[in-house]
mmCIF file of C-alpha atoms in Angstrom:
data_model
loop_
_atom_site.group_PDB
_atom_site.id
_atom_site.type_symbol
_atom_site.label_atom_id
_atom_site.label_comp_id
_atom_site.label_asym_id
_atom_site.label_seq_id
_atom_site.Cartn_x
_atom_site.Cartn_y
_atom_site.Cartn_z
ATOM 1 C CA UNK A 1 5.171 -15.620 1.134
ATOM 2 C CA UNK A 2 3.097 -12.953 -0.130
ATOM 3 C CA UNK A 3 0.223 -13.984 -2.760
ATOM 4 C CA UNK A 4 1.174 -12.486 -6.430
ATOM 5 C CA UNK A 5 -1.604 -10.867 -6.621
ATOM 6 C CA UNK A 6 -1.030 -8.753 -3.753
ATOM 7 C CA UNK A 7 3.157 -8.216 -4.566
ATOM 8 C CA UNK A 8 1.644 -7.022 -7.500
ATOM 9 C CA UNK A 9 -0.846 -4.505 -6.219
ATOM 10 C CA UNK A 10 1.944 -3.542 -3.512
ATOM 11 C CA UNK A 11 4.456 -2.051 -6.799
ATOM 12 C CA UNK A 12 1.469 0.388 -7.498
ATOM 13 C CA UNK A 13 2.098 3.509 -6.485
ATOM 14 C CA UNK A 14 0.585 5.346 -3.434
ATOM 15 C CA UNK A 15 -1.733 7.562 -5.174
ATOM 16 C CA UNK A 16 -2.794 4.431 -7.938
ATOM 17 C CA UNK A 17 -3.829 2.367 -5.448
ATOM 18 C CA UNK A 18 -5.884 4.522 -3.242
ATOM 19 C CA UNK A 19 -7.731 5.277 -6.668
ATOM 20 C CA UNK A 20 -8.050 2.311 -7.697
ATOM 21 C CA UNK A 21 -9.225 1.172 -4.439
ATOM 22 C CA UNK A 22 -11.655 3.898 -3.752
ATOM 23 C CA UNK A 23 -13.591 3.894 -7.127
ATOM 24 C CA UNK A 24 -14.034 0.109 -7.136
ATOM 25 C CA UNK A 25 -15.238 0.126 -3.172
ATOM 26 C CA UNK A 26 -17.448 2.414 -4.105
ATOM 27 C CA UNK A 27 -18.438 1.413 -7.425
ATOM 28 C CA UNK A 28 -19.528 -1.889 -5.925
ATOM 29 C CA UNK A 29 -21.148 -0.857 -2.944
ATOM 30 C CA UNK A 30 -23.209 1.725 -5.524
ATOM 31 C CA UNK A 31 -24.060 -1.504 -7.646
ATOM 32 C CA UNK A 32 -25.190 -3.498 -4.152
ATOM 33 C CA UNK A 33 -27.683 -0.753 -3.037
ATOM 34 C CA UNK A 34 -29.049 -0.002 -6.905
ATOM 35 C CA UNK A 35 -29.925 -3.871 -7.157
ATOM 36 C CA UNK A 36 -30.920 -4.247 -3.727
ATOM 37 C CA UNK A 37 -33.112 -1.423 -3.517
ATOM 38 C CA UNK A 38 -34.678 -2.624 -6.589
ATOM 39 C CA UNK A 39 -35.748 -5.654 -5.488
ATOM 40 C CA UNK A 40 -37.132 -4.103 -2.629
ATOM 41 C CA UNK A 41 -39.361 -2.100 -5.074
ATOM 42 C CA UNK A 42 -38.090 1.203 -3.988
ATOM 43 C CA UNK A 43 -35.625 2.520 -6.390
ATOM 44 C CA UNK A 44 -32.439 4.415 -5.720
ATOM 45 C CA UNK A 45 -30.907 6.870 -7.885
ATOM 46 C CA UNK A 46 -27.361 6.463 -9.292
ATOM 47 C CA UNK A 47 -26.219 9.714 -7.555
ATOM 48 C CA UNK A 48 -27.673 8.800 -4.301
ATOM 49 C CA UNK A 49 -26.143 5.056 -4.149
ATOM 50 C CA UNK A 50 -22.823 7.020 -5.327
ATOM 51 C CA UNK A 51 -22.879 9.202 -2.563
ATOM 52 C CA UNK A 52 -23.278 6.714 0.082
ATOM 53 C CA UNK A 53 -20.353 4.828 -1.056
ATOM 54 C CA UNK A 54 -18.003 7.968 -1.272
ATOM 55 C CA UNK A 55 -19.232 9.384 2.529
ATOM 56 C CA UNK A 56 -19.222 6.178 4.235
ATOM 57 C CA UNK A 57 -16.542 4.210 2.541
ATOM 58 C CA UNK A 58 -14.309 5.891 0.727
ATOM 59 C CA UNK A 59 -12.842 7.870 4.070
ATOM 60 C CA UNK A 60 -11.999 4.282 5.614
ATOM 61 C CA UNK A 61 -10.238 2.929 2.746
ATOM 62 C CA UNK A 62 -8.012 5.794 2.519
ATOM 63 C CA UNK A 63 -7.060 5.900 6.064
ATOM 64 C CA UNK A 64 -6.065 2.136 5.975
ATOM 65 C CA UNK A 65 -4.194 2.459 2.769
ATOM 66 C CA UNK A 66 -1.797 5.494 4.325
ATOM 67 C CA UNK A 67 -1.452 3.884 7.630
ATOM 68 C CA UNK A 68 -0.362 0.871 6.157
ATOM 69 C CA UNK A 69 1.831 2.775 3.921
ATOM 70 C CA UNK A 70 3.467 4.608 7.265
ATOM 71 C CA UNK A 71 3.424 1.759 9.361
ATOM 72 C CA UNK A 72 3.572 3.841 12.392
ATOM 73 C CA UNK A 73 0.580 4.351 15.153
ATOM 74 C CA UNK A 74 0.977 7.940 15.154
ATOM 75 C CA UNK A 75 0.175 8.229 11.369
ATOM 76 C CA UNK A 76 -2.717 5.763 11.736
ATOM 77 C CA UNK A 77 -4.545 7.775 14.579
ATOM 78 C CA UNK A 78 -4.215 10.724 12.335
ATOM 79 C CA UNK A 79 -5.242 8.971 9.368
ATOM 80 C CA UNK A 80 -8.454 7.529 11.399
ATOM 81 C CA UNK A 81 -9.427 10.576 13.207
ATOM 82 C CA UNK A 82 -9.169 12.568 9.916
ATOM 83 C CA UNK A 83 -11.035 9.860 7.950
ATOM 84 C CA UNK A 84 -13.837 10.119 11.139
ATOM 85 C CA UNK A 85 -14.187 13.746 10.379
ATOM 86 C CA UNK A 86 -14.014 13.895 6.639
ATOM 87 C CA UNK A 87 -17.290 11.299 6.761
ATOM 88 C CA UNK A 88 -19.087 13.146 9.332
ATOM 89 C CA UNK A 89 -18.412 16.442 7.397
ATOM 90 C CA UNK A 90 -19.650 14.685 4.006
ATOM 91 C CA UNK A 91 -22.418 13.566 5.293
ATOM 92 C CA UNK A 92 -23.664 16.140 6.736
ATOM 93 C CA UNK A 93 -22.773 18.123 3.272
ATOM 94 C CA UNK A 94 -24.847 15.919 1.806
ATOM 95 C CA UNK A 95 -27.599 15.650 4.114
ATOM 96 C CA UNK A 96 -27.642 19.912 4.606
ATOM 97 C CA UNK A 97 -28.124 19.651 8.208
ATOM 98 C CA UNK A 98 -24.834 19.537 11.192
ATOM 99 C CA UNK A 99 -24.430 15.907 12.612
ATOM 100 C CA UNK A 100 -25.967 14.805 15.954
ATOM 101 C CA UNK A 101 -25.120 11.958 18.269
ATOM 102 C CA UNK A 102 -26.317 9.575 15.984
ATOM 103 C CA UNK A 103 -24.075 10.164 13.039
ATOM 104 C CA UNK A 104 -21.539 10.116 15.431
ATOM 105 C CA UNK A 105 -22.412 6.745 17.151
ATOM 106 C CA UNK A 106 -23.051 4.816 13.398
ATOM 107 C CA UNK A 107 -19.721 5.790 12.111
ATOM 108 C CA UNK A 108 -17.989 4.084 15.496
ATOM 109 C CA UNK A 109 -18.278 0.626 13.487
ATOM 110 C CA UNK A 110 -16.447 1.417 10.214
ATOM 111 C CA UNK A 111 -13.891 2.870 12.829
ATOM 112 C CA UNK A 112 -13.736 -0.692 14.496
ATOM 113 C CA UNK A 113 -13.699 -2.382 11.160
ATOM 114 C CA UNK A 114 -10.610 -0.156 10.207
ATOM 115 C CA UNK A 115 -8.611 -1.416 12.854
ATOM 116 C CA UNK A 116 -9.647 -4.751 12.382
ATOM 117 C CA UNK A 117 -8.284 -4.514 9.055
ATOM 118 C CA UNK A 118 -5.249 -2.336 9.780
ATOM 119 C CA UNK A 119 -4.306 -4.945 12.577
ATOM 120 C CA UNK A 120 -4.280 -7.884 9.671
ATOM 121 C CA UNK A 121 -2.586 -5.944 7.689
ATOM 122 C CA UNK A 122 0.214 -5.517 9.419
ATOM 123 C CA UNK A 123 0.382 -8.421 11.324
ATOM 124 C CA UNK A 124 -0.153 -10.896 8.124
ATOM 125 C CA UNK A 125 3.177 -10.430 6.120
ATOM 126 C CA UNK A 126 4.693 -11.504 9.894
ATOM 127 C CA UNK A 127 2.575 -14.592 10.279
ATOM 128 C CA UNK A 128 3.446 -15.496 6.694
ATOM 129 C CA UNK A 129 7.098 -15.009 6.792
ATOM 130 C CA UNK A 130 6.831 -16.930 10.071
ATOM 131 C CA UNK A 131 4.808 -19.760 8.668
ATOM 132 C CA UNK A 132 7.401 -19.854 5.952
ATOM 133 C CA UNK A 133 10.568 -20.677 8.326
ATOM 134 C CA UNK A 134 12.450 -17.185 7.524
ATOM 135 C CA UNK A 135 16.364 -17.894 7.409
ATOM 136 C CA UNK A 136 17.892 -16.067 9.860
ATOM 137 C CA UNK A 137 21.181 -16.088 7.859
ATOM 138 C CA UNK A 138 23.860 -12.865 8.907
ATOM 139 C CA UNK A 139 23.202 -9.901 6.548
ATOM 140 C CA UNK A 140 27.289 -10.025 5.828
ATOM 141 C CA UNK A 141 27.090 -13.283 4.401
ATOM 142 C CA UNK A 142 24.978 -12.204 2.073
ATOM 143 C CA UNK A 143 26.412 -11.499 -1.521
ATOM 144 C CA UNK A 144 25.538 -9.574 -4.450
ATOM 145 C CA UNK A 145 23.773 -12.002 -6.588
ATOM 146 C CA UNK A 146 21.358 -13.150 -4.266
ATOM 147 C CA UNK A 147 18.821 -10.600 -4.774
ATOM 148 C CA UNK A 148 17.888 -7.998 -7.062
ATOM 149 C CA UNK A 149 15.748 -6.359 -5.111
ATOM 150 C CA UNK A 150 14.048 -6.059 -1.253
ATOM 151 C CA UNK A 151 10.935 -4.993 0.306
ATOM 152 C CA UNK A 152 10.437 -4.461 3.704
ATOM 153 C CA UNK A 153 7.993 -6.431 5.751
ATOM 154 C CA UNK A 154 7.558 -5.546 9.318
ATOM 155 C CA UNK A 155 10.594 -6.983 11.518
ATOM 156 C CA UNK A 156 11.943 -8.773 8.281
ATOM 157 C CA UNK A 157 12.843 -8.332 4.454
ATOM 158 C CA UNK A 158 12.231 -10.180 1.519
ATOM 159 C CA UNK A 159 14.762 -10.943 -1.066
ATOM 160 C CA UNK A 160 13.774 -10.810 -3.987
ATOM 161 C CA UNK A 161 15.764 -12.746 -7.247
ATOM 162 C CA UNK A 162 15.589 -14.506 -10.253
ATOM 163 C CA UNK A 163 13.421 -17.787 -8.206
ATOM 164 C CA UNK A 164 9.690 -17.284 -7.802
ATOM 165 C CA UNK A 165 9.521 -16.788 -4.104
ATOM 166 C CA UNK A 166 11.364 -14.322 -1.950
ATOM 167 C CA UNK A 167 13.828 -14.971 0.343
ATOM 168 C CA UNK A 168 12.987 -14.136 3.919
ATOM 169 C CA UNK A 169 15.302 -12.380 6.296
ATOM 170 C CA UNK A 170 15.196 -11.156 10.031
ATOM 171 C CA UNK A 171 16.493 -7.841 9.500
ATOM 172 C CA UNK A 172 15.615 -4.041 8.581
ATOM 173 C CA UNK A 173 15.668 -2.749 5.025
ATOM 174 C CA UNK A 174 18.301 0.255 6.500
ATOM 175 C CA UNK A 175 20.783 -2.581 8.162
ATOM 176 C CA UNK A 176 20.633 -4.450 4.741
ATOM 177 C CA UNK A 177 21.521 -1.151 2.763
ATOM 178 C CA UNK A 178 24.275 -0.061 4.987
ATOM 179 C CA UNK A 179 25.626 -3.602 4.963
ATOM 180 C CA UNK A 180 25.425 -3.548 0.835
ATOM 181 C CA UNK A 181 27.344 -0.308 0.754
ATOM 182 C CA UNK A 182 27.143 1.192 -2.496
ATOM 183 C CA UNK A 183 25.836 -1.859 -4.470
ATOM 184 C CA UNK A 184 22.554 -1.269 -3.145
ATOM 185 C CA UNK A 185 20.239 1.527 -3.513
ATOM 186 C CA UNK A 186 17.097 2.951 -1.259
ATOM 187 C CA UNK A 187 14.605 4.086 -4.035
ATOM 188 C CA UNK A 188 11.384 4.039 -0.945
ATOM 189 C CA UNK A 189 10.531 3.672 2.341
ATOM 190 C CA UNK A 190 9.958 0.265 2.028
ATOM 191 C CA UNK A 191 12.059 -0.746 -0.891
ATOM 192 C CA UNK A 192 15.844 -0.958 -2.606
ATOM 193 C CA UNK A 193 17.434 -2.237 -5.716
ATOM 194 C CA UNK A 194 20.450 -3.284 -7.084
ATOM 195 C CA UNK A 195 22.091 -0.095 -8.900
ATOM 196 C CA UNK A 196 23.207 -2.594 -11.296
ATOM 197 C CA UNK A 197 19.905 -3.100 -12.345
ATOM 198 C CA UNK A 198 18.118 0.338 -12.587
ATOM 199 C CA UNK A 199 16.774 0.006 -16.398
ATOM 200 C CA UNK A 200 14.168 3.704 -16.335
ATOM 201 C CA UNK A 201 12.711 5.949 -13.952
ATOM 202 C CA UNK A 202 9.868 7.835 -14.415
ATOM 203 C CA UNK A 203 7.078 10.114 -12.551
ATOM 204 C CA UNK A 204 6.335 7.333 -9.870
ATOM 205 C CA UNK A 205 8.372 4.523 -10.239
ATOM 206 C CA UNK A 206 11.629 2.830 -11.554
ATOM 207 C CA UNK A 207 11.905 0.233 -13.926
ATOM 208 C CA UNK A 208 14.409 -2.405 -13.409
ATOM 209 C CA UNK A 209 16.650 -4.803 -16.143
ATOM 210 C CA UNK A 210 13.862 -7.289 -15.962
ATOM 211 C CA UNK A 211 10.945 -5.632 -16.631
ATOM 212 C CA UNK A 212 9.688 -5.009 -12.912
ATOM 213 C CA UNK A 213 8.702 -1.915 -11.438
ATOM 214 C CA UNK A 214 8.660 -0.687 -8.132
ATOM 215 C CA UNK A 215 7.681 2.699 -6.423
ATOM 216 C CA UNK A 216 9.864 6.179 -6.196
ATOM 217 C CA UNK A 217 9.450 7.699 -3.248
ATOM 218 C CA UNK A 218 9.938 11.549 -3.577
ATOM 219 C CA UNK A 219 12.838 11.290 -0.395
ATOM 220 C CA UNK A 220 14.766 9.044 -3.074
ATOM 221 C CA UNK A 221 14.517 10.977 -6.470
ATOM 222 C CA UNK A 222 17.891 12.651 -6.537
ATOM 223 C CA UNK A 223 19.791 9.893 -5.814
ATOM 224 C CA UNK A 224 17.959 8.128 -8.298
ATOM 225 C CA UNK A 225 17.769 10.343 -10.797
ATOM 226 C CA UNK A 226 21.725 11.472 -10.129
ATOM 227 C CA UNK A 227 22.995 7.556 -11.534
ATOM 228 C CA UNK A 228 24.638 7.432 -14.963
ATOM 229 C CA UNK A 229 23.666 3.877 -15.527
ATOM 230 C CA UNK A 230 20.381 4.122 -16.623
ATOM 231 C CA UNK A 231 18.447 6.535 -19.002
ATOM 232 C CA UNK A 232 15.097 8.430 -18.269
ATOM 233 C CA UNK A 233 11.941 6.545 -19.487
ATOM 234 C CA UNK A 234 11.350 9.644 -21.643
ATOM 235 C CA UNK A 235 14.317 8.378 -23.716
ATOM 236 C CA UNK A 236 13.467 4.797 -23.928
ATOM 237 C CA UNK A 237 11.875 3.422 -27.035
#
């Protein structure tokens, strides 16, 4: 069962969470060296302690967060290799000199320490659902008041209703829609509602009947945007 905090964090969309991310990894990394480096009696500037954070860090956390988003290998190579570069580039922006070996070589850590993280990442929702004896229950005998919603976790789906914790089901989020038929609608990659209970859409994000809202991917907009049943969060009160 995944921690509230984190289904929480997961309905942000793409672009809010890497900024969110991002600015608070490298707000508190800036804090860390500013009160370290005091205490050492040597000072740092704001800018400088800043500019670590944003050419060391800030690559890294972006490549995790869109390879997790993908969850495919070929998207995370790219999105390491690219967030390799982009620091090396930075740095030596910042530094007004072309890197050598050993900007190279100290970068190879935070590259190890990605995949460290990617691998829990993607591996964790498993070991949780797994931990949590998933039923393995036929996707036709489900019916259509035993979820509102579903997110897809790896090699299984969560089911998500009107009780606290999600239901847990061996199965892909595309088997589950075709099996639904119209009754249930792909609004992203990794999620689908209930028609029934589209309440808004906006920019980003739909809003269902009970106050929850969950990502619009772009793929899914017309479809979205094409149902009758709901209004336009510009014409909400």
């Amino acid at each position: 069962m995944l921690l509230p905090i984190q289904e929480h964090y997961l309905r942000w969309s793409l672009p809010l969470r890497l900024t969110v991310l991002t600015f608070l990894a490298v707000a508190l990394n800036a804090a860390y060296c500013l009160i370290y480096r005091f205490s050492q009696g040597s000072p740092e500037t704001v800018f400088n302690a800043v500019a670590w954070g944003v050419i060391n860090i800030a690559p890294w956390i972006i490549a995790i967060e869109l390879a997790r988003e993908a969850r495919r290998w070929d998207v995370t190579l790219v999105a390491l290799a690219a967030a390799f570069l982009l620091s090396l580039l930075l740095g030596s922006a910042f530094a007004f000199a072309p890197p050598d070996v050993f900007d190279v070589v100290r970068r190879l850590p935070a590259l190890a320490a990605s995949l460290l993280c990617l691998g829990i990442l993607l591996v964790w929702p498993t070991a949780q659902i797994q931990r949590a004896k998933p039923e393995t229950k036929a996707l036709e005998k489900l019916t259509a008041c035993d979820f509102v919603w579903a997110r897809s976790a790896g090699n299984y789906i969560e089911l998500h209703g009107s009780t606290a914790s999600p239901r847990l089901v061996r199965a892909t989020l595309e088997s589950l829609v075709q099996q639904s038929g119209s009754g249930l609608l792909r609004i992203h990659r990794c999620y689908a509602v209930k028609s029934t209970e589209l309440h808004s859409v906006d920019r980003q994000s739909v809003r269902l009947r009970n106050g929850i809202r969950l990502p619009l991917g772009n793929r899914y907009r017309a479809q979205v945007e094409a149902l009758s049943d709901f209004v336009p969060s510009s014409q909400t009160a």
